[in-house]
Every structure is written in structure tokens, then in C-alpha cells.
Amino acid sequence: QAQLVESGGGLVQPGGSLRLSCAASGITFSMYAMGWYRQAPGKQRELVAGVTKEGSTNYADSVKGRFTISRDNAKKTVYLQMNSLKPEDTAVYYCSAKRVNSYWGQGTQVTVSS
């Protein structure tokens, strides 16, 4: 059974950094496109960053130059390095795996506040 488990969220001051991790099991990880989404209170879930199975990446305009997505197929893990964090980055961050089916993690809270 497919499972995605996020970790690395927390409270950070503006300008700080966090690295989120998402460990996958139950899927052929290397065959899946992976993505990070976020959902702030009262807002729709939005794509933050994605990486294809070939390694191509894409980012939301709001995080370009600050966030970096990467994947380690040997560890079946996708990462989101978040630098220069802003209060508006506060949200629950979700990991997703997409091929024919889509799978989601349970989410990890990121709070950017002084």
C-alpha cells in the first residue's frame, strides 16, 4: 500500500530556512512525478514545486529562487529546501506522488513568524 510521510516542518523566523522530506513506500518511486503542495487557512491547496521522474523541476512564481525541490530515488525520498522564508509561506505542506494514480501524505505544518 502506498504511503507518503512528510517531516521537517516547524516554526521558523522570517528569513530562516527549513528542509522538508517526504519518504515514500509501497510505490515504484522512480516512476512517479513528485510534488510539494501547500494549503494556508482559508485558501485552496496550491502547487509549490514539482519534479518529474526524469528530474525536471518547476516552481510556483512565489517561491522561485527561494525553494529547491530534489529527489533521491535510492532513498525513495523527495525534499523541499526552503530558504528566505516569509510569513506568507505559512501553510500545511503536502507531498504528492503522481503517475496513473495520485497519492498524498498527511501534511506537515510550516509556520513562519517572529
XYZ file of N, CA, C and O in Angstrom:
456
model
N 0.846 -1.185 0.000
C 0.000 0.000 0.000
C 0.885 1.239 0.000
O 1.842 1.339 0.749
N 0.536 2.197 -0.870
C 1.339 3.409 -0.990
C 1.236 4.253 0.265
O 0.163 4.398 0.852
N 2.374 4.795 0.677
C 2.397 5.684 1.828
C 3.448 6.751 1.622
O 4.566 6.465 1.189
N 3.078 7.998 1.913
C 3.992 9.125 1.866
C 4.015 9.760 3.242
O 2.948 10.072 3.794
N 5.198 9.949 3.792
C 5.323 10.506 5.142
C 6.226 11.729 5.091
O 7.417 11.616 4.799
N 5.628 12.890 5.387
C 6.386 14.146 5.402
C 6.991 14.382 6.778
O 6.451 13.953 7.792
N 8.099 15.104 6.790
C 8.725 15.522 8.033
C 9.518 16.801 7.777
O 9.755 17.168 6.619
N 9.917 17.462 8.859
C 10.766 18.627 8.739
C 10.082 19.965 8.935
O 10.751 21.003 8.922
N 8.783 19.952 9.117
C 8.088 21.214 9.348
C 8.374 21.759 10.732
O 9.018 21.114 11.567
N 7.898 22.987 10.972
C 8.097 23.586 12.280
C 7.914 25.085 12.241
O 7.395 25.641 11.278
N 8.356 25.720 13.311
C 8.277 27.174 13.456
C 9.638 27.775 13.142
O 10.663 27.325 13.691
N 9.659 28.766 12.284
C 10.900 29.420 11.900
C 10.656 30.919 11.768
O 9.546 31.343 11.424
N 11.687 31.696 12.034
C 11.565 33.140 11.897
C 11.651 33.552 10.431
O 12.258 32.839 9.609
N 11.077 34.695 10.093
C 11.230 35.202 8.720
C 12.707 35.294 8.346
O 13.548 35.712 9.159
N 12.995 34.875 7.108
C 14.370 34.838 6.642
C 15.073 33.533 6.908
O 16.183 33.305 6.398
N 14.464 32.672 7.693
C 15.064 31.394 8.040
C 14.869 30.333 6.974
O 14.291 30.589 5.907
N 15.338 29.125 7.298
C 15.288 28.012 6.355
C 14.730 26.766 7.025
O 14.867 26.581 8.241
N 14.124 25.932 6.209
C 13.688 24.608 6.623
C 13.887 23.661 5.450
O 13.827 24.091 4.287
N 14.071 22.388 5.754
C 14.081 21.368 4.708
C 13.027 20.325 5.028
O 13.096 19.670 6.075
N 12.098 20.184 4.132
C 11.063 19.160 4.261
C 11.516 17.891 3.542
O 12.176 17.956 2.511
N 11.131 16.767 4.113
C 11.402 15.471 3.494
C 10.094 14.707 3.351
O 9.178 14.858 4.167
N 10.029 13.882 2.325
C 8.862 13.022 2.116
C 9.378 11.644 1.726
O 9.958 11.482 0.647
N 9.187 10.696 2.611
C 9.632 9.326 2.374
C 8.482 8.499 1.836
O 7.383 8.479 2.425
N 8.716 7.822 0.732
C 7.678 7.031 0.071
C 7.907 5.542 0.286
O 9.053 5.080 0.386
N 6.825 4.813 0.364
C 6.887 3.354 0.401
C 5.670 2.806 -0.328
O 4.661 3.506 -0.499
N 5.804 1.575 -0.802
C 4.682 0.928 -1.469
C 4.472 1.333 -2.907
O 3.471 0.942 -3.522
N 5.378 2.135 -3.471
C 5.306 2.534 -4.873
C 6.683 2.384 -5.502
O 7.701 2.376 -4.794
N 6.707 2.270 -6.845
C 7.981 2.301 -7.571
C 8.352 3.763 -7.724
O 8.010 4.410 -8.718
N 9.041 4.273 -6.723
C 9.261 5.715 -6.566
C 9.820 6.354 -7.830
O 9.373 7.428 -8.232
N 10.757 5.716 -8.476
C 11.446 6.320 -9.623
C 10.508 6.545 -10.806
O 10.849 7.305 -11.720
N 9.348 5.915 -10.807
C 8.417 6.048 -11.918
C 7.395 7.164 -11.693
O 6.563 7.420 -12.566
N 7.450 7.804 -10.557
C 6.447 8.803 -10.191
C 6.997 10.221 -10.289
O 8.141 10.488 -9.898
N 6.147 11.120 -10.774
C 6.397 12.540 -10.599
C 6.044 12.886 -9.166
O 5.032 12.422 -8.638
N 6.878 13.702 -8.545
C 6.672 14.073 -7.147
C 6.440 15.573 -7.038
O 6.988 16.359 -7.826
N 5.645 15.952 -6.055
C 5.367 17.369 -5.895
C 5.152 17.757 -4.445
O 4.857 16.904 -3.593
N 5.362 19.016 -4.192
C 5.025 19.618 -2.900
C 3.922 20.643 -3.133
O 4.031 21.490 -4.027
N 2.883 20.549 -2.333
C 1.773 21.482 -2.358
C 1.652 22.103 -0.970
O 2.205 21.581 0.006
N 0.923 23.196 -0.896
C 0.652 23.779 0.401
C -0.759 24.334 0.446
O -1.329 24.691 -0.577
N -1.273 24.398 1.657
C -2.609 24.945 1.865
C -2.600 25.795 3.122
O -2.348 25.283 4.220
N -2.848 27.076 2.932
C -2.959 28.007 4.052
C -4.418 28.080 4.495
O -5.329 27.766 3.716
N -4.670 28.495 5.726
C -6.049 28.586 6.215
C -6.910 29.460 5.313
O -6.518 30.569 4.945
N -8.061 28.927 4.922
C -8.983 29.688 4.097
C -8.610 29.779 2.628
O -9.282 30.476 1.863
N -7.556 29.078 2.232
C -7.117 29.136 0.844
C -7.113 27.738 0.230
O -7.111 26.735 0.935
N -7.106 27.718 -1.099
C -7.037 26.443 -1.802
C -5.618 25.883 -1.780
O -4.633 26.628 -1.656
N -5.544 24.574 -1.885
C -4.237 23.935 -1.989
C -3.588 24.363 -3.298
O -4.245 24.392 -4.343
N -2.297 24.673 -3.252
C -1.583 25.130 -4.443
C -0.269 24.376 -4.606
O 0.350 23.952 -3.625
N 0.126 24.229 -5.870
C 1.402 23.595 -6.162
C 2.538 24.539 -5.793
O 2.537 25.705 -6.172
N 3.498 24.025 -5.058
C 4.693 24.788 -4.701
C 5.838 24.443 -5.651
O 6.482 25.322 -6.215
N 6.086 23.156 -5.815
C 7.191 22.707 -6.661
C 6.939 21.268 -7.084
O 6.320 20.496 -6.348
N 7.440 20.929 -8.259
C 7.304 19.570 -8.758
C 8.589 19.102 -9.408
O 9.389 19.919 -9.885
N 8.779 17.788 -9.415
C 9.928 17.195 -10.099
C 9.441 15.945 -10.822
O 8.766 15.096 -10.242
N 9.755 15.865 -12.121
C 9.331 14.709 -12.903
C 10.226 13.515 -12.596
O 11.259 13.633 -11.923
N 9.846 12.354 -13.125
C 10.671 11.158 -12.912
C 12.010 11.299 -13.626
O 12.986 10.654 -13.228
N 12.069 12.186 -14.631
C 13.330 12.434 -15.325
C 14.183 13.469 -14.610
O 15.343 13.672 -14.981
N 13.597 14.168 -13.626
C 14.350 15.146 -12.859
C 14.113 16.594 -13.223
O 14.728 17.489 -12.636
N 13.205 16.851 -14.154
C 12.869 18.237 -14.481
C 12.029 18.842 -13.361
O 11.176 18.159 -12.775
N 12.278 20.115 -13.086
C 11.604 20.770 -11.966
C 10.776 21.967 -12.435
O 11.049 22.565 -13.482
N 9.777 22.306 -11.643
C 9.005 23.519 -11.865
C 8.589 24.072 -10.516
O 8.475 23.332 -9.536
N 8.380 25.391 -10.485
C 8.102 26.086 -9.233
C 6.983 27.110 -9.401
O 6.829 27.704 -10.469
N 6.260 27.335 -8.328
C 5.337 28.449 -8.296
C 6.155 29.742 -8.339
O 7.259 29.804 -7.779
N 5.605 30.764 -8.973
C 6.332 32.036 -9.078
C 6.693 32.585 -7.700
O 7.749 33.205 -7.531
N 5.846 32.354 -6.734
C 6.038 32.928 -5.403
C 7.239 32.335 -4.656
O 7.701 32.918 -3.671
N 7.733 31.187 -5.116
C 8.852 30.551 -4.401
C 10.109 30.421 -5.253
O 11.143 29.964 -4.762
N 10.037 30.830 -6.516
C 11.215 30.731 -7.390
C 12.388 31.487 -6.807
O 12.253 32.621 -6.355
N 13.542 30.834 -6.810
C 14.747 31.459 -6.279
C 14.924 31.275 -4.777
O 15.995 31.573 -4.241
N 13.879 30.783 -4.106
C 13.965 30.571 -2.655
C 13.847 29.095 -2.277
O 14.472 28.667 -1.309
N 13.046 28.354 -3.021
C 12.812 26.942 -2.718
C 13.474 26.063 -3.780
O 13.535 26.444 -4.954
N 13.920 24.896 -3.357
C 14.507 23.926 -4.273
C 13.954 22.537 -3.975
O 14.026 22.068 -2.832
N 13.411 21.908 -5.003
C 12.928 20.535 -4.873
C 13.982 19.593 -5.426
O 14.647 19.906 -6.414
N 14.141 18.458 -4.773
C 15.077 17.448 -5.256
C 14.562 16.069 -4.867
O 13.710 15.950 -3.976
N 15.078 15.059 -5.539
C 14.645 13.705 -5.236
C 15.852 12.777 -5.174
O 16.854 12.986 -5.873
N 15.742 11.756 -4.338
C 16.765 10.731 -4.204
C 16.049 9.401 -4.422
O 15.370 8.897 -3.522
N 16.174 8.855 -5.627
C 15.439 7.635 -5.952
C 15.922 6.442 -5.126
O 15.133 5.554 -4.807
N 17.177 6.427 -4.770
C 17.701 5.324 -3.959
C 17.070 5.311 -2.564
O 16.826 4.246 -1.996
N 16.803 6.499 -2.036
C 16.193 6.603 -0.710
C 14.676 6.725 -0.778
O 14.016 6.800 0.259
N 14.138 6.799 -2.001
C 12.695 6.957 -2.184
C 12.180 8.179 -1.416
O 11.153 8.129 -0.730
N 12.894 9.263 -1.556
C 12.598 10.474 -0.791
C 12.667 11.696 -1.699
O 13.556 11.783 -2.558
N 11.738 12.616 -1.476
C 11.778 13.908 -2.149
C 11.923 14.982 -1.080
O 11.394 14.850 0.022
N 12.674 16.016 -1.406
C 12.994 17.074 -0.461
C 12.494 18.418 -0.985
O 12.359 18.626 -2.193
N 12.257 19.324 -0.053
C 11.980 20.709 -0.403
C 12.828 21.587 0.519
O 12.549 21.673 1.723
N 13.863 22.171 -0.049
C 14.699 23.108 0.698
C 14.074 24.485 0.571
O 13.882 24.976 -0.543
N 13.746 25.079 1.696
C 13.064 26.366 1.720
C 13.960 27.385 2.411
O 14.267 27.236 3.598
N 14.372 28.388 1.662
C 15.216 29.459 2.191
C 14.475 30.787 2.138
O 13.469 30.918 1.438
N 14.986 31.749 2.863
C 14.404 33.104 2.879
C 12.899 33.048 3.111
O 12.113 33.685 2.387
N 12.504 32.299 4.096
C 11.082 32.093 4.339
C 10.388 33.373 4.758
O 10.969 34.243 5.437
N 9.134 33.495 4.314
C 8.310 34.664 4.584
C 7.052 34.240 5.350
O 6.636 33.081 5.249
N 6.444 35.147 6.073
C 5.201 34.789 6.782
C 4.140 34.195 5.849
O 3.385 33.312 6.265
N 4.111 34.660 4.608
C 3.116 34.144 3.668
C 3.406 32.717 3.209
O 2.591 32.118 2.503
N 4.536 32.158 3.591
C 4.816 30.748 3.322
C 4.169 29.834 4.366
O 4.205 28.606 4.218
N 3.590 30.411 5.385
C 2.933 29.623 6.428
C 1.782 28.817 5.844
O 0.897 29.368 5.190
N 1.814 27.512 6.049
C 0.799 26.618 5.487
C 1.085 25.191 5.940
O 2.148 24.920 6.521
N 0.154 24.316 5.649
C 0.426 22.890 5.745
C 0.976 22.453 4.394
O 0.364 22.738 3.356
N 2.110 21.796 4.423
C 2.763 21.351 3.202
C 2.535 19.855 3.002
O 2.751 19.059 3.920
N 2.104 19.522 1.793
C 1.777 18.134 1.452
C 2.683 17.632 0.335
O 2.963 18.361 -0.619
N 3.044 16.396 0.444
C 3.802 15.706 -0.588
C 2.827 14.905 -1.447
O 1.839 14.352 -0.931
N 3.098 14.844 -2.752
C 2.252 14.041 -3.618
C 3.112 13.213 -4.568
O 4.219 13.603 -4.924
N 2.584 12.078 -4.955
C 3.194 11.203 -5.948
C 2.164 10.952 -7.033
O 1.031 10.566 -6.740
N 2.545 11.188 -8.293
C 1.581 11.070 -9.376
C 2.133 10.216 -10.511
O 3.250 10.393 -10.972
N 1.291 9.298 -10.946
C 1.556 8.548 -12.162
C 0.190 8.325 -12.776
O -0.435 9.290 -13.229
N -0.302 7.125 -12.797
C -1.696 6.904 -13.176
C -2.589 7.302 -11.998
O -3.592 7.991 -12.155
N -2.188 6.869 -10.807
C -2.878 7.268 -9.580
C -2.100 8.376 -8.887
O -0.926 8.601 -9.173
N -2.786 9.034 -7.969
C -2.138 10.062 -7.159
C -2.220 9.670 -5.698
O -3.251 9.165 -5.230
N -1.131 9.918 -4.991
C -1.074 9.641 -3.561
C -0.637 10.903 -2.828
O 0.128 11.713 -3.374
N -1.131 11.035 -1.602
C -0.826 12.220 -0.795
C -0.342 11.813 0.586
O -0.779 10.800 1.142
N 0.544 12.646 1.131
C 0.931 12.486 2.513
C -0.052 13.174 3.437
O -1.035 13.787 2.987
N 0.239 13.097 4.732
C -0.686 13.649 5.722
C -0.448 15.134 5.968
O -1.276 15.794 6.593
N 0.657 15.658 5.490
C 0.968 17.066 5.643
C 1.847 17.364 6.836
O 1.860 16.630 7.833
N 2.605 18.450 6.723
C 3.439 18.927 7.824
C 3.295 20.447 7.903
O 3.303 21.137 6.887
N 3.141 20.942 9.119
C 2.884 22.371 9.313
C 4.193 23.162 9.247
O 5.178 22.806 9.907
N 4.168 24.234 8.475
C 5.263 25.198 8.434
C 4.700 26.548 8.870
O 3.741 27.035 8.276
N 5.285 27.111 9.906
C 4.859 28.413 10.407
C 6.047 29.356 10.399
O 7.094 29.051 10.991
N 5.886 30.477 9.708
C 6.941 31.485 9.624
C 6.459 32.710 10.382
O 5.529 33.399 9.967
N 7.090 32.949 11.514
C 6.636 34.029 12.383
C 7.752 34.451 13.310
O 8.587 33.631 13.709
N 7.749 35.724 13.655
C 8.720 36.231 14.628
C 8.118 36.221 16.023
O 8.799 36.598 16.990
